[in-house]
Amino acid sequence: MGDIFRMRKGLYLLFLLSLSGVVCVSIRYSLPEEKKSGSLVANVLKDLKLGPGELSARRAQLVSKSHKQYFQLDNHSGNLFINDKIDREALCGQTDPCLLLSKIALEKPLEVISIEMNIEDVNDNSPKFSKNEFNLEIPENVPTNTRFPLESAQDADLGENSIQNYTLSPNENFHLEIQSGRGGKKHLDLVLEKPLDREKEAHVGLTLTAVDGGLPQRTGTVQININVLDSNDNFPEFTQFEYIVGLKENSPRDTLVLKVEARDLDFGSNAQITFSFHQVPEEISQLFYLHQTTGEITVLGPIDYEEETSYYMNVKATDGGGLSGHCKVLVEIEDENDNAPEVSLISISSTVQEDSPLDTVVALFSVTDQDSGENSRTSCSIDTNLPFMLKATGSNNYQLVIQSPLDREKVPEYNVTITATDRGSPRRASRRTITVLISDINDNSPVFEKSKYEMQVWENNIPGLLMGLVRAVDLDVEQNAKVTYSLVPGNATGAPAASYVSINSETGNLYVLRSLDYEQIKEFQVRVRASDGGSPPLSSEAVVRVVILDENDNAPFFLHPLQNSTSPCNELVPKSVEAGYLVAKVVAVDGDSGQNSWLSYELLKATDPGLFSIGAQNGEVKTRRPLTERDTNKQRLIILVRDNGHPPQTSTATLNILLMDGFSDPYLNIASVSHEAGEEDGSLTMYLVICLAAVSFVFLICIIVFVVIKMYKKDSSFITALPQFPPALPEIPETGVNSQSGSLSRTYQYDVCLTGGSLSSDFRYLRPLIPVFSMGDPSAFENHRFSSFSQETPEQVERGKPSEQPVGLKT
């Protein structure tokens, strides 16, 4: 819009100037075309003889008569620049000279300066033909010197820059003649010099070049294609008598195998060739297809190298005139790596013993590949974490051998995957898995679940009772893992182990053979052997500890007063005693153990129930109140002792108490002597310790004292009744007493010392110095009990000396 506005403004200014009659000055410049924009053309100040800045002061304006402003005026410097690139040919065509008219309008005073710009031609255009190529059809029998007119080239430049000459590419058949016409225009003729032979050269290609005279020189070319017309005088001929081509197997359908080419020196319909197979097997026509016009042989059916490595076929070419030619085609099939290797087992061991030596052959196999060359070369491998390895034996045969020791108990079988890989591209692989079973040998002994078993049996059990079972596991299999159990010969607590228990040889169940008595035997041990069925058999042993549990099968037994004694037990009590007087101490024992032997005492029946009491734990019989004259002199107490078993068992004993009015001096002396003896002993515990140390000695003394007492029994008229001691107890095994029970041990001997008129009595516990042997267990030294009684004779009272030894009786 700005350019249009300036152009209109300039035309309006020129119109005004033309009306005012202003005189114009003319300036002429020459300028070559194709100069770059911004190039300097001239300085109008010098040509107009104006001073610097005068153009600006007079408000100079450059006005072009053309629609485009090609120049630009700098009012300060007076330089005239090219505003836009000038193309002479576009501006003036073939007009010469080519002038561009512009005017410079000045004010104060008004003045118009005309500028004529002569655009000079430069050689910027090459000669051009109207077409890129000329096609001519010339029969081969055309006579020589025949002319064929050609179209001239055109050049937009002028003068020397226009076309000056034409040249023709060298050839044997034609030459170029140039004739100048009116206005200097040149006419071209193609003249035949040598007759054409289409069979030798059916197409003639010529290059016509137009050359101008500019610097640098420019040229233009056109291709002249001459087709020589033919007659049917030639047979079709294949380019090759035999074609040999390679084809990859498994090529897809329509894959181009080969294009056969045949030529006929004739032309037109005489040269139209059709192709076909000639006398080929049916297999060829099913695998390949021949295009009848193009001669392309393509794949029709599946191509397999493994079935056929090459195919041979005849191809016939026939022209439009019925003439034909033949060629042979050999298609060689190229092997593709389309077959994976195959692993074939020759022999295999179904089972392998775990003790097989190294390098033992497990399997023999071969590897084949139906491909050829590198595609058929194979290699084999197996997993590296197996105890096997592969050995190649040649001709693609391999052995699978043992490379490390086998252990069936760890791995009973192996799945060996054999991987066969060829060397084709891409590589193909196949896998074959074989199972190797490891057969067992007897290399593992039976192992018990425990090295030591503990079983518990209640005493008084039923013979044949199941106590428990032992179990051994053998890691071998079948006969080698068949475990049988037996008892190891040996003694258990002095008797053969087989007399106590038996074992089921198959199940390992242990049975007790006899009824056991806790009081005789508390526990015993037997050894059990587990043997497998291998050859030779392997075995192991375990210890079974049988613990007998106590039942409450023994009733408490009174030691004092002696239970089931034919002689009554009498106690003498003065009538002058106060409440709490210790009359007697009842002692009982229990053959059981634990809480079954915890005893408690109670007064079951009494002549006067309110007169006496008994300690529930210690068995001490004491007076509950002072005695009176009204109390019966003879008191009879029935004492019951109960154990803590379930259900509890009880026993009773009778204690006779005689109430006396007083004791004579001899009895008092006896009482004082007994009191002094008590002070010397210190306590019941001290007596117990002394008696344990001298038990054997006391036993002999007791026998002697017993005889002496019997001799002096008739002389003791002042004693109403002597204490009665029961006969010896039946033998009780040592193991029948629990040291933690509430009763005293049966192994102790009791010594009761009484004196007339005494207010208290001492109950001494003595152990015999010489043990009494039981007929049932001659080795038991502590399973006997003794009771002793100490009494002074009248002779000793008269002499005022206490008895040196208490009288002891075997209980």
mmCIF file of N, CA, C and O in Angstrom, residues 687-715:
data_model
loop_
_atom_site.group_PDB
_atom_site.id
_atom_site.type_symbol
_atom_site.label_atom_id
_atom_site.label_comp_id
_atom_site.label_asym_id
_atom_site.label_seq_id
_atom_site.Cartn_x
_atom_site.Cartn_y
_atom_site.Cartn_z
ATOM 1 N N TYR A 687 20.517 -87.275 118.596
ATOM 2 C CA TYR A 687 20.421 -88.726 118.742
ATOM 3 C C TYR A 687 20.421 -89.419 117.390
ATOM 4 O O TYR A 687 21.008 -90.471 117.197
ATOM 5 N N LEU A 688 19.705 -88.797 116.439
ATOM 6 C CA LEU A 688 19.596 -89.406 115.110
ATOM 7 C C LEU A 688 20.970 -89.510 114.439
ATOM 8 O O LEU A 688 21.336 -90.533 113.864
ATOM 9 N N VAL A 689 21.755 -88.461 114.553
ATOM 10 C CA VAL A 689 23.091 -88.470 113.936
ATOM 11 C C VAL A 689 23.973 -89.514 114.600
ATOM 12 O O VAL A 689 24.696 -90.270 113.935
ATOM 13 N N ILE A 690 23.879 -89.597 115.951
ATOM 14 C CA ILE A 690 24.725 -90.564 116.672
ATOM 15 C C ILE A 690 24.311 -91.981 116.322
ATOM 16 O O ILE A 690 25.144 -92.875 116.099
ATOM 17 N N CYS A 691 23.002 -92.187 116.240
ATOM 18 C CA CYS A 691 22.513 -93.540 115.951
ATOM 19 C C CYS A 691 22.904 -93.993 114.551
ATOM 20 O O CYS A 691 23.175 -95.167 114.319
ATOM 21 N N LEU A 692 22.893 -93.071 113.583
ATOM 22 C CA LEU A 692 23.309 -93.421 112.221
ATOM 23 C C LEU A 692 24.758 -93.872 112.198
ATOM 24 O O LEU A 692 25.141 -94.777 111.442
ATOM 25 N N ALA A 693 25.580 -93.250 113.000
ATOM 26 C CA ALA A 693 26.997 -93.612 113.008
ATOM 27 C C ALA A 693 27.245 -94.943 113.712
ATOM 28 O O ALA A 693 28.189 -95.671 113.415
ATOM 29 N N ALA A 694 26.371 -95.279 114.726
ATOM 30 C CA ALA A 694 26.652 -96.478 115.527
ATOM 31 C C ALA A 694 25.591 -97.533 115.385
ATOM 32 O O ALA A 694 25.355 -98.331 116.302
ATOM 33 N N VAL A 695 24.898 -97.564 114.214
ATOM 34 C CA VAL A 695 23.768 -98.449 114.073
ATOM 35 C C VAL A 695 24.171 -99.916 114.165
ATOM 36 O O VAL A 695 23.464 -100.736 114.754
ATOM 37 N N SER A 696 25.288 -100.219 113.598
ATOM 38 C CA SER A 696 25.709 -101.639 113.648
ATOM 39 C C SER A 696 26.036 -102.061 115.091
ATOM 40 O O SER A 696 25.699 -103.162 115.532
ATOM 41 N N PHE A 697 26.677 -101.176 115.810
ATOM 42 C CA PHE A 697 27.040 -101.500 117.190
ATOM 43 C C PHE A 697 25.810 -101.644 118.070
ATOM 44 O O PHE A 697 25.701 -102.548 118.915
ATOM 45 N N VAL A 698 24.835 -100.789 117.853
ATOM 46 C CA VAL A 698 23.628 -100.806 118.672
ATOM 47 C C VAL A 698 22.847 -102.089 118.448
ATOM 48 O O VAL A 698 22.202 -102.622 119.347
ATOM 49 N N PHE A 699 22.909 -102.603 117.237
ATOM 50 C CA PHE A 699 22.166 -103.824 116.935
ATOM 51 C C PHE A 699 22.615 -104.974 117.845
ATOM 52 O O PHE A 699 21.822 -105.713 118.416
ATOM 53 N N LEU A 700 23.926 -105.126 117.993
ATOM 54 C CA LEU A 700 24.445 -106.182 118.878
ATOM 55 C C LEU A 700 24.089 -105.927 120.341
ATOM 56 O O LEU A 700 23.706 -106.827 121.091
ATOM 57 N N ILE A 701 24.195 -104.669 120.723
ATOM 58 C CA ILE A 701 23.889 -104.326 122.121
ATOM 59 C C ILE A 701 22.413 -104.580 122.412
ATOM 60 O O ILE A 701 22.041 -105.050 123.504
ATOM 61 N N CYS A 702 21.559 -104.256 121.374
ATOM 62 C CA CYS A 702 20.111 -104.439 121.570
ATOM 63 C C CYS A 702 19.770 -105.900 121.849
ATOM 64 O O CYS A 702 18.874 -106.216 122.649
ATOM 65 N N ILE A 703 20.444 -106.780 121.174
ATOM 66 C CA ILE A 703 20.175 -108.209 121.400
ATOM 67 C C ILE A 703 20.529 -108.596 122.846
ATOM 68 O O ILE A 703 19.789 -109.298 123.534
ATOM 69 N N ILE A 704 21.665 -108.115 123.290
ATOM 70 C CA ILE A 704 22.101 -108.431 124.655
ATOM 71 C C ILE A 704 21.142 -107.833 125.663
ATOM 72 O O ILE A 704 20.718 -108.471 126.645
ATOM 73 N N VAL A 705 20.741 -106.570 125.446
ATOM 74 C CA VAL A 705 19.844 -105.886 126.385
ATOM 75 C C VAL A 705 18.492 -106.576 126.427
ATOM 76 O O VAL A 705 17.855 -106.699 127.466
ATOM 77 N N PHE A 706 18.044 -107.022 125.241
ATOM 78 C CA PHE A 706 16.751 -107.708 125.182
ATOM 79 C C PHE A 706 16.758 -108.954 126.077
ATOM 80 O O PHE A 706 15.826 -109.246 126.808
ATOM 81 N N VAL A 707 17.852 -109.710 126.049
ATOM 82 C CA VAL A 707 17.973 -110.894 126.894
ATOM 83 C C VAL A 707 17.980 -110.492 128.361
ATOM 84 O O VAL A 707 17.345 -111.121 129.227
ATOM 85 N N VAL A 708 18.686 -109.431 128.696
ATOM 86 C CA VAL A 708 18.770 -108.976 130.086
ATOM 87 C C VAL A 708 17.407 -108.553 130.586
ATOM 88 O O VAL A 708 17.002 -108.835 131.708
ATOM 89 N N ILE A 709 16.640 -107.853 129.728
ATOM 90 C CA ILE A 709 15.305 -107.383 130.138
ATOM 91 C C ILE A 709 14.395 -108.566 130.438
ATOM 92 O O ILE A 709 13.622 -108.564 131.385
ATOM 93 N N LYS A 710 14.492 -109.560 129.601
ATOM 94 C CA LYS A 710 13.668 -110.735 129.830
ATOM 95 C C LYS A 710 14.009 -111.396 131.178
ATOM 96 O O LYS A 710 13.151 -111.944 131.869
ATOM 97 N N MET A 711 15.271 -111.358 131.540
ATOM 98 C CA MET A 711 15.682 -111.957 132.808
ATOM 99 C C MET A 711 15.181 -111.144 133.988
ATOM 100 O O MET A 711 14.853 -111.699 135.033
ATOM 101 N N TYR A 712 15.136 -109.827 133.829
ATOM 102 C CA TYR A 712 14.734 -108.986 134.951
ATOM 103 C C TYR A 712 13.244 -108.662 134.919
ATOM 104 O O TYR A 712 12.761 -107.911 135.747
ATOM 105 N N LYS A 713 12.525 -109.189 134.018
ATOM 106 C CA LYS A 713 11.113 -108.843 133.887
ATOM 107 C C LYS A 713 10.312 -109.306 135.105
ATOM 108 O O LYS A 713 9.396 -108.636 135.545
ATOM 109 N N LYS A 714 10.640 -110.471 135.678
ATOM 110 C CA LYS A 714 9.913 -111.013 136.809
ATOM 111 C C LYS A 714 10.162 -110.222 138.076
ATOM 112 O O LYS A 714 9.363 -110.233 138.998
ATOM 113 N N ASP A 715 11.331 -109.559 138.160
ATOM 114 C CA ASP A 715 11.663 -108.805 139.370
ATOM 115 C C ASP A 715 11.047 -107.426 139.378
ATOM 116 O O ASP A 715 11.148 -106.692 140.376
#
